[in-house]
Structures are given as C-alpha cells and as structure tokens.
GROMACS .gro file of C-alpha atoms in nm:
model
  337
    1UNK     CA    1  -5.055   4.976   7.226
    2UNK     CA    2  -5.043   5.281   7.451
    3UNK     CA    3  -5.231   5.252   7.779
    4UNK     CA    4  -5.516   5.493   7.849
    5UNK     CA    5  -5.486   5.740   8.136
    6UNK     CA    6  -5.698   5.638   8.436
    7UNK     CA    7  -5.757   5.889   8.717
    8UNK     CA    8  -5.887   5.845   9.070
    9UNK     CA    9  -5.831   6.005   9.407
   10UNK     CA   10  -5.915   6.004   9.776
   11UNK     CA   11  -5.968   6.288  10.017
   12UNK     CA   12  -5.693   6.324  10.277
   13UNK     CA   13  -5.883   6.163  10.562
   14UNK     CA   14  -5.585   6.002  10.738
   15UNK     CA   15  -5.543   5.632  10.806
   16UNK     CA   16  -5.771   5.425  10.584
   17UNK     CA   17  -6.004   5.148  10.699
   18UNK     CA   18  -6.107   4.807  10.571
   19UNK     CA   19  -6.396   4.963  10.379
   20UNK     CA   20  -6.146   5.164  10.174
   21UNK     CA   21  -5.940   4.851  10.119
   22UNK     CA   22  -6.226   4.637   9.992
   23UNK     CA   23  -6.415   4.912   9.812
   24UNK     CA   24  -6.134   5.096   9.636
   25UNK     CA   25  -5.773   4.993   9.693
   26UNK     CA   26  -5.796   4.628   9.584
   27UNK     CA   27  -5.949   4.749   9.258
   28UNK     CA   28  -5.682   5.015   9.210
   29UNK     CA   29  -5.410   4.753   9.249
   30UNK     CA   30  -5.562   4.547   8.967
   31UNK     CA   31  -5.619   4.846   8.738
   32UNK     CA   32  -5.256   4.956   8.744
   33UNK     CA   33  -5.170   4.652   8.532
   34UNK     CA   34  -5.387   4.766   8.240
   35UNK     CA   35  -5.390   5.147   8.258
   36UNK     CA   36  -5.158   5.442   8.302
   37UNK     CA   37  -5.288   5.518   8.650
   38UNK     CA   38  -5.287   5.857   8.822
   39UNK     CA   39  -5.380   5.825   9.191
   40UNK     CA   40  -5.392   6.148   9.392
   41UNK     CA   41  -5.457   6.258   9.749
   42UNK     CA   42  -5.727   6.527   9.725
   43UNK     CA   43  -5.604   6.772   9.988
   44UNK     CA   44  -5.772   7.075   9.825
   45UNK     CA   45  -6.102   6.888   9.830
   46UNK     CA   46  -6.054   6.827  10.202
   47UNK     CA   47  -6.056   7.204  10.259
   48UNK     CA   48  -6.405   7.242  10.113
   49UNK     CA   49  -6.558   7.109  10.435
   50UNK     CA   50  -6.266   7.116  10.680
   51UNK     CA   51  -6.100   7.449  10.602
   52UNK     CA   52  -6.099   7.530  10.975
   53UNK     CA   53  -5.961   7.194  11.087
   54UNK     CA   54  -5.622   7.156  10.922
   55UNK     CA   55  -5.410   7.064  11.226
   56UNK     CA   56  -5.359   6.705  11.111
   57UNK     CA   57  -5.380   6.762  10.734
   58UNK     CA   58  -5.010   6.706  10.659
   59UNK     CA   59  -4.998   6.378  10.851
   60UNK     CA   60  -5.335   6.269  10.713
   61UNK     CA   61  -5.199   6.302  10.359
   62UNK     CA   62  -4.896   6.091  10.438
   63UNK     CA   63  -5.108   5.828  10.613
   64UNK     CA   64  -5.320   5.784  10.301
   65UNK     CA   65  -5.011   5.727  10.086
   66UNK     CA   66  -4.859   5.488  10.342
   67UNK     CA   67  -5.172   5.274  10.326
   68UNK     CA   68  -5.177   5.281   9.945
   69UNK     CA   69  -4.816   5.171   9.920
   70UNK     CA   70  -4.855   4.902  10.185
   71UNK     CA   71  -5.159   4.759  10.005
   72UNK     CA   72  -4.985   4.729   9.670
   73UNK     CA   73  -5.012   5.060   9.483
   74UNK     CA   74  -4.678   5.049   9.302
   75UNK     CA   75  -4.501   5.381   9.224
   76UNK     CA   76  -4.325   5.206   8.935
   77UNK     CA   77  -4.665   5.135   8.777
   78UNK     CA   78  -4.879   5.427   8.898
   79UNK     CA   79  -4.830   5.800   8.947
   80UNK     CA   80  -4.893   5.891   9.312
   81UNK     CA   81  -4.924   6.258   9.397
   82UNK     CA   82  -5.076   6.532   9.609
   83UNK     CA   83  -5.343   6.735   9.432
   84UNK     CA   84  -5.198   7.058   9.575
   85UNK     CA   85  -4.857   6.988   9.420
   86UNK     CA   86  -5.002   7.005   9.068
   87UNK     CA   87  -5.079   7.374   9.029
   88UNK     CA   88  -5.203   7.320   8.675
   89UNK     CA   89  -5.517   7.166   8.830
   90UNK     CA   90  -5.594   7.500   8.996
   91UNK     CA   91  -5.541   7.689   8.671
   92UNK     CA   92  -5.762   7.450   8.478
   93UNK     CA   93  -6.026   7.470   8.752
   94UNK     CA   94  -6.035   7.848   8.707
   95UNK     CA   95  -6.064   7.828   8.327
   96UNK     CA   96  -6.332   7.558   8.341
   97UNK     CA   97  -6.530   7.761   8.594
   98UNK     CA   98  -6.564   8.034   8.329
   99UNK     CA   99  -6.757   7.805   8.093
  100UNK     CA  100  -6.957   7.596   8.342
  101UNK     CA  101  -7.321   7.704   8.387
  102UNK     CA  102  -7.416   7.764   8.747
  103UNK     CA  103  -7.715   7.530   8.734
  104UNK     CA  104  -7.488   7.241   8.629
  105UNK     CA  105  -7.296   7.281   8.952
  106UNK     CA  106  -7.603   7.322   9.171
  107UNK     CA  107  -7.767   7.001   9.049
  108UNK     CA  108  -7.450   6.791   9.067
  109UNK     CA  109  -7.492   6.500   9.313
  110UNK     CA  110  -7.135   6.541   9.438
  111UNK     CA  111  -7.214   6.889   9.563
  112UNK     CA  112  -7.546   6.776   9.710
  113UNK     CA  113  -7.366   6.503   9.906
  114UNK     CA  114  -7.117   6.755  10.043
  115UNK     CA  115  -7.397   6.995  10.140
  116UNK     CA  116  -7.568   6.714  10.333
  117UNK     CA  117  -7.248   6.660  10.529
  118UNK     CA  118  -7.232   7.027  10.617
  119UNK     CA  119  -7.602   7.044  10.701
  120UNK     CA  120  -7.560   6.765  10.955
  121UNK     CA  121  -7.285   6.966  11.123
  122UNK     CA  122  -7.459   7.301  11.104
  123UNK     CA  123  -7.547   7.443  11.446
  124UNK     CA  124  -7.789   7.700  11.304
  125UNK     CA  125  -8.114   7.506  11.321
  126UNK     CA  126  -8.310   7.813  11.212
  127UNK     CA  127  -8.160   7.793  10.865
  128UNK     CA  128  -8.248   7.535  10.603
  129UNK     CA  129  -7.913   7.578  10.429
  130UNK     CA  130  -7.572   7.547  10.589
  131UNK     CA  131  -7.304   7.801  10.521
  132UNK     CA  132  -7.159   7.716  10.181
  133UNK     CA  133  -6.821   7.847  10.079
  134UNK     CA  134  -6.729   7.957   9.728
  135UNK     CA  135  -6.483   7.667   9.721
  136UNK     CA  136  -6.748   7.411   9.806
  137UNK     CA  137  -6.979   7.546   9.536
  138UNK     CA  138  -6.697   7.487   9.287
  139UNK     CA  139  -6.627   7.135   9.413
  140UNK     CA  140  -6.770   6.962   9.101
  141UNK     CA  141  -6.561   7.180   8.870
  142UNK     CA  142  -6.246   7.110   9.070
  143UNK     CA  143  -6.330   6.740   9.052
  144UNK     CA  144  -6.354   6.775   8.673
  145UNK     CA  145  -6.021   6.959   8.662
  146UNK     CA  146  -5.857   6.671   8.853
  147UNK     CA  147  -5.956   6.436   8.573
  148UNK     CA  148  -5.910   6.668   8.276
  149UNK     CA  149  -5.568   6.799   8.388
  150UNK     CA  150  -5.412   6.472   8.277
  151UNK     CA  151  -5.682   6.421   8.012
  152UNK     CA  152  -5.809   6.112   8.187
  153UNK     CA  153  -5.986   5.871   7.956
  154UNK     CA  154  -6.111   5.635   8.226
  155UNK     CA  155  -6.241   5.685   8.580
  156UNK     CA  156  -6.325   5.386   8.804
  157UNK     CA  157  -6.670   5.427   8.961
  158UNK     CA  158  -6.951   5.223   9.106
  159UNK     CA  159  -7.303   5.235   8.963
  160UNK     CA  160  -7.407   5.483   9.230
  161UNK     CA  161  -7.130   5.722   9.124
  162UNK     CA  162  -7.206   5.744   8.753
  163UNK     CA  163  -7.385   6.076   8.792
  164UNK     CA  164  -7.077   6.219   8.962
  165UNK     CA  165  -6.876   6.166   8.645
  166UNK     CA  166  -7.140   6.308   8.412
  167UNK     CA  167  -7.059   6.672   8.487
  168UNK     CA  168  -6.697   6.612   8.383
  169UNK     CA  169  -6.814   6.465   8.055
  170UNK     CA  170  -7.047   6.764   8.007
  171UNK     CA  171  -6.773   7.018   8.081
  172UNK     CA  172  -6.524   6.844   7.850
  173UNK     CA  173  -6.781   6.840   7.570
  174UNK     CA  174  -6.870   7.205   7.628
  175UNK     CA  175  -6.506   7.312   7.622
  176UNK     CA  176  -6.446   7.124   7.296
  177UNK     CA  177  -6.756   7.279   7.138
  178UNK     CA  178  -6.687   7.637   7.249
  179UNK     CA  179  -6.324   7.638   7.136
  180UNK     CA  180  -6.371   7.415   6.831
  181UNK     CA  181  -6.126   7.151   6.945
  182UNK     CA  182  -6.110   6.784   7.024
  183UNK     CA  183  -5.862   6.839   7.307
  184UNK     CA  184  -6.044   6.672   7.593
  185UNK     CA  185  -6.159   6.314   7.624
  186UNK     CA  186  -6.507   6.260   7.758
  187UNK     CA  187  -6.389   6.025   8.034
  188UNK     CA  188  -6.548   5.684   8.032
  189UNK     CA  189  -6.662   5.518   8.354
  190UNK     CA  190  -6.484   5.198   8.449
  191UNK     CA  191  -6.768   5.024   8.627
  192UNK     CA  192  -6.658   4.825   8.928
  193UNK     CA  193  -6.839   4.625   9.190
  194UNK     CA  194  -6.776   4.816   9.512
  195UNK     CA  195  -6.870   4.599   9.809
  196UNK     CA  196  -7.010   4.794  10.099
  197UNK     CA  197  -6.835   4.684  10.416
  198UNK     CA  198  -7.036   4.799  10.716
  199UNK     CA  199  -6.883   4.918  11.041
  200UNK     CA  200  -6.871   4.708  11.357
  201UNK     CA  201  -7.208   4.856  11.459
  202UNK     CA  202  -7.376   4.754  11.135
  203UNK     CA  203  -7.386   5.110  10.998
  204UNK     CA  204  -7.177   5.263  10.722
  205UNK     CA  205  -6.809   5.231  10.811
  206UNK     CA  206  -6.642   5.565  10.874
  207UNK     CA  207  -6.375   5.731  11.082
  208UNK     CA  208  -6.619   5.993  11.210
  209UNK     CA  209  -6.862   5.721  11.322
  210UNK     CA  210  -6.594   5.552  11.538
  211UNK     CA  211  -6.699   5.214  11.398
  212UNK     CA  212  -6.412   5.140  11.162
  213UNK     CA  213  -6.123   4.895  11.161
  214UNK     CA  214  -5.814   5.059  11.021
  215UNK     CA  215  -5.580   4.884  10.780
  216UNK     CA  216  -5.296   4.986  11.013
  217UNK     CA  217  -5.461   4.880  11.341
  218UNK     CA  218  -5.261   4.648  11.564
  219UNK     CA  219  -5.364   4.285  11.604
  220UNK     CA  220  -5.483   4.362  11.956
  221UNK     CA  221  -5.696   4.659  11.848
  222UNK     CA  222  -5.841   4.463  11.557
  223UNK     CA  223  -5.937   4.172  11.781
  224UNK     CA  224  -6.099   4.407  12.034
  225UNK     CA  225  -6.303   4.578  11.765
  226UNK     CA  226  -6.414   4.248  11.614
  227UNK     CA  227  -6.535   4.138  11.958
  228UNK     CA  228  -6.765   4.443  11.955
  229UNK     CA  229  -6.925   4.342  11.624
  230UNK     CA  230  -7.302   4.298  11.625
  231UNK     CA  231  -7.410   3.943  11.549
  232UNK     CA  232  -7.751   3.768  11.558
  233UNK     CA  233  -7.966   3.975  11.796
  234UNK     CA  234  -8.226   3.696  11.821
  235UNK     CA  235  -7.979   3.452  11.972
  236UNK     CA  236  -7.995   3.453  12.353
  237UNK     CA  237  -7.772   3.156  12.449
  238UNK     CA  238  -7.457   3.004  12.308
  239UNK     CA  239  -7.627   2.676  12.215
  240UNK     CA  240  -7.930   2.837  12.051
  241UNK     CA  241  -7.953   2.772  11.676
  242UNK     CA  242  -7.817   3.079  11.498
  243UNK     CA  243  -7.927   3.264  11.185
  244UNK     CA  244  -7.622   3.369  10.979
  245UNK     CA  245  -7.843   3.572  10.745
  246UNK     CA  246  -7.948   3.781  11.047
  247UNK     CA  247  -7.592   3.826  11.173
  248UNK     CA  248  -7.552   4.198  11.113
  249UNK     CA  249  -7.173   4.222  11.092
  250UNK     CA  250  -6.959   3.921  11.184
  251UNK     CA  251  -7.088   3.671  10.927
  252UNK     CA  252  -7.074   3.938  10.655
  253UNK     CA  253  -6.707   3.984  10.738
  254UNK     CA  254  -6.655   3.608  10.708
  255UNK     CA  255  -6.794   3.612  10.355
  256UNK     CA  256  -6.545   3.886  10.264
  257UNK     CA  257  -6.227   3.775  10.439
  258UNK     CA  258  -6.253   3.395  10.489
  259UNK     CA  259  -6.223   3.115  10.234
  260UNK     CA  260  -6.534   2.933  10.113
  261UNK     CA  261  -6.477   2.622  10.324
  262UNK     CA  262  -6.446   2.829  10.641
  263UNK     CA  263  -6.760   3.026  10.556
  264UNK     CA  264  -6.953   2.702  10.501
  265UNK     CA  265  -6.827   2.553  10.828
  266UNK     CA  266  -6.914   2.867  11.025
  267UNK     CA  267  -7.261   2.881  10.874
  268UNK     CA  268  -7.338   2.513  10.950
  269UNK     CA  269  -7.207   2.526  11.308
  270UNK     CA  270  -7.396   2.849  11.373
  271UNK     CA  271  -7.727   2.709  11.250
  272UNK     CA  272  -7.681   2.393  11.459
  273UNK     CA  273  -7.595   2.586  11.775
  274UNK     CA  274  -7.244   2.437  11.786
  275UNK     CA  275  -7.068   2.772  11.763
  276UNK     CA  276  -7.114   3.063  12.002
  277UNK     CA  277  -7.089   3.421  11.881
  278UNK     CA  278  -6.786   3.499  12.099
  279UNK     CA  279  -6.590   3.201  11.963
  280UNK     CA  280  -6.699   3.299  11.614
  281UNK     CA  281  -6.564   3.651  11.654
  282UNK     CA  282  -6.236   3.529  11.803
  283UNK     CA  283  -6.174   3.319  11.493
  284UNK     CA  284  -6.276   3.609  11.268
  285UNK     CA  285  -6.026   3.838  11.437
  286UNK     CA  286  -5.748   3.587  11.370
  287UNK     CA  287  -5.848   3.556  11.004
  288UNK     CA  288  -5.843   3.933  10.950
  289UNK     CA  289  -5.515   3.975  11.138
  290UNK     CA  290  -5.351   3.702  10.929
  291UNK     CA  291  -5.470   3.863  10.606
  292UNK     CA  292  -5.342   4.209  10.694
  293UNK     CA  293  -5.020   4.105  10.872
  294UNK     CA  294  -4.799   4.145  10.561
  295UNK     CA  295  -4.963   4.477  10.473
  296UNK     CA  296  -4.909   4.608  10.825
  297UNK     CA  297  -4.547   4.489  10.826
  298UNK     CA  298  -4.484   4.672  10.499
  299UNK     CA  299  -4.646   4.986  10.635
  300UNK     CA  300  -4.416   4.980  10.939
  301UNK     CA  301  -4.116   4.954  10.706
  302UNK     CA  302  -4.238   5.255  10.511
  303UNK     CA  303  -4.302   5.452  10.832
  304UNK     CA  304  -3.938   5.392  10.926
  305UNK     CA  305  -3.824   5.528  10.589
  306UNK     CA  306  -4.031   5.844  10.540
  307UNK     CA  307  -3.767   5.997  10.310
  308UNK     CA  308  -3.848   5.724  10.060
  309UNK     CA  309  -4.221   5.798  10.087
  310UNK     CA  310  -4.167   6.172  10.037
  311UNK     CA  311  -3.948   6.095   9.735
  312UNK     CA  312  -4.228   5.884   9.585
  313UNK     CA  313  -4.478   6.165   9.635
  314UNK     CA  314  -4.236   6.427   9.501
  315UNK     CA  315  -4.155   6.227   9.188
  316UNK     CA  316  -4.519   6.143   9.132
  317UNK     CA  317  -4.624   6.506   9.172
  318UNK     CA  318  -4.358   6.618   8.924
  319UNK     CA  319  -4.472   6.355   8.674
  320UNK     CA  320  -4.838   6.453   8.713
  321UNK     CA  321  -4.748   6.824   8.681
  322UNK     CA  322  -4.550   6.752   8.364
  323UNK     CA  323  -4.843   6.563   8.214
  324UNK     CA  324  -5.083   6.840   8.318
  325UNK     CA  325  -4.861   7.113   8.175
  326UNK     CA  326  -4.881   6.950   7.831
  327UNK     CA  327  -5.260   6.964   7.857
  328UNK     CA  328  -5.262   7.323   7.988
  329UNK     CA  329  -5.043   7.447   7.703
  330UNK     CA  330  -5.307   7.324   7.461
  331UNK     CA  331  -5.587   7.470   7.676
  332UNK     CA  332  -5.420   7.814   7.676
  333UNK     CA  333  -5.379   7.799   7.301
  334UNK     CA  334  -5.744   7.702   7.255
  335UNK     CA  335  -5.867   7.981   7.482
  336UNK     CA  336  -5.620   8.233   7.329
  337UNK     CA  337  -5.494   8.338   7.669
   0.00000   0.00000   0.00000
C-alpha cells in the first residue's frame, strides 16, 4: 500500500529549542515511519516579517536542518528541503492567488497571528495597523502552495491549528471546482498532542524572549539556564514544605524529561521539605543533559561534515521539485496556460 504524502515545515529561525523538540520534532520522527514525509525549511515565509533582517538567514536555515538530523529526521525516510529551492511552489502560489478571494486571506488566523507579531514591533503608535507587505498578505496562500505543491494528503497539526489548515482545504476545493478536476487532495489534519513547554521564566518559550534552552546548548549553558528556572514562589526556605503544582517551571520540566519514579520521588521530597529548589534544579540539569547528550554529539559530527548536510538538502530539494513539477504539469493543463 502506497504511503500518503505528509507535509510540514518550520520557519528558518536558527537553532531550535526544547519547545520545538517536544512540540514538533519528536512527532515528526514517529510520522516518517508511516507516511511519505516532506519536511521543509520555510525561508520564504521568514521574509514576510524579516525581509530587512537577512544577515543570518543562510546560517539559520542550516541550523534548523542540523537540529532535525541530529534529533532523528532521517533523509532516507523523509524528504528534507529548502522552500526556496522548489520554484514550483512560487508558481503554484501565483496561480492559486488568482482564484483565492481576498476576504478568505484577510480572515485567516495565520495571517492574523503574523499581523500581531508585526503590530508588537511597530514603532508608529499613531496607527492601528502595522505596515503590511504584499508578501505578508499572501502568506496563507503561500502556505497552501507549500502543501499543494506535493499534493499533500496529511498535515500534522494541533487542535489550535486546525483553522490554519482550513484555507488550504478551501483553496484546493475551489481549484477543483473551477477547473472541473479532482487534481488536489483536500489535506486532512493529523491531530497531535503538542505539549507546550514554557520558557525558564514561565512564559512561552522563544528565541526572541531570551528564555529558551537550545537543543544544541552546551551542558554548562543548559545547567546555568536551568538554575534560573522559576520554581515555587511561596517557598521561602529550603526546608519549607513545597508545592510542586505551584512550581512554575522546574517541576513541569521533570514531568516531561524524567522517568515516573524520579518524578514521584521529587514530588514527595518537595512536599516534605526534604529537597531544596537549588538541589532540585541541579538534578534536573543533569537529567536534561543526559537526554540530549547523544543528540548534541550527533549534531557536532554533522557540523564537522557540512558537505554531507548540503548534499542532503540538495537531494531533498531536487526530489521535492520533481514531485512538485508533476503536480504543476497537471495544474497548467487544468488552467490551460
């Protein structure tokens, strides 16, 4: 039985953090066993909000792929590529933009999220709307083209992302109806539980918030960051009974990265005042460093052999372009162009 095409991507943000690992990458690794996976670095998407900050873009793209490979994304099982290396995506984006009603784009939650990001950065406080580029307005259509270029049948999403996929389904259906074809799949969501791993300050983990722990961080840096984690604010002294449920970061990390017996021991000792927060965080740092040691070692090997990494990206991009060209030939025939 032929595997269905599954498509997913990440913006080229540079080195990835533990939130990416838990929320996306571990799931991607599992999915590549059951689907024909296409995983791409969305470097065009990065330009929609950072068109004037491209100094580190090339390295950022490579860093994303290095983390993927180190964490278990296998180029023998999955197609790994740069969005910008598959020019058919741009062509399909243009053709899809011709049939997509403007109000579909304006109400799309993906675009609204991106506008919020820009609004927070906008220096013009006299304006209610930030400056929006033509490219940003077309972001949802480009996102649809990413999926439809390889006729993706499945897209992994969390419950909060279902609406993001709906515009792609709408555009695929509209194309099929207008041109009297059954060319495009209406991609199905692959619902996944995406655990939200907060940053060391208890807020959403993110590079721009300076509260993240990177997959590629050294043991020393990881331990230092863990020591900064917020714990139980109500606990004044080491021997005071603790409240694990009120521990804002550290105990949450234990439940994610430690085994059940360790979690139970930490919880009991905390409640009985037998474990201080500093000792707790020292042990947590060791647990995280042990878990990511093999991943970090593999990443260092890949960093020392960049030719191999570029070959993987080149081959993956060629494969994705070949798959997309098959789709585009049919699109051109349908549109009579």
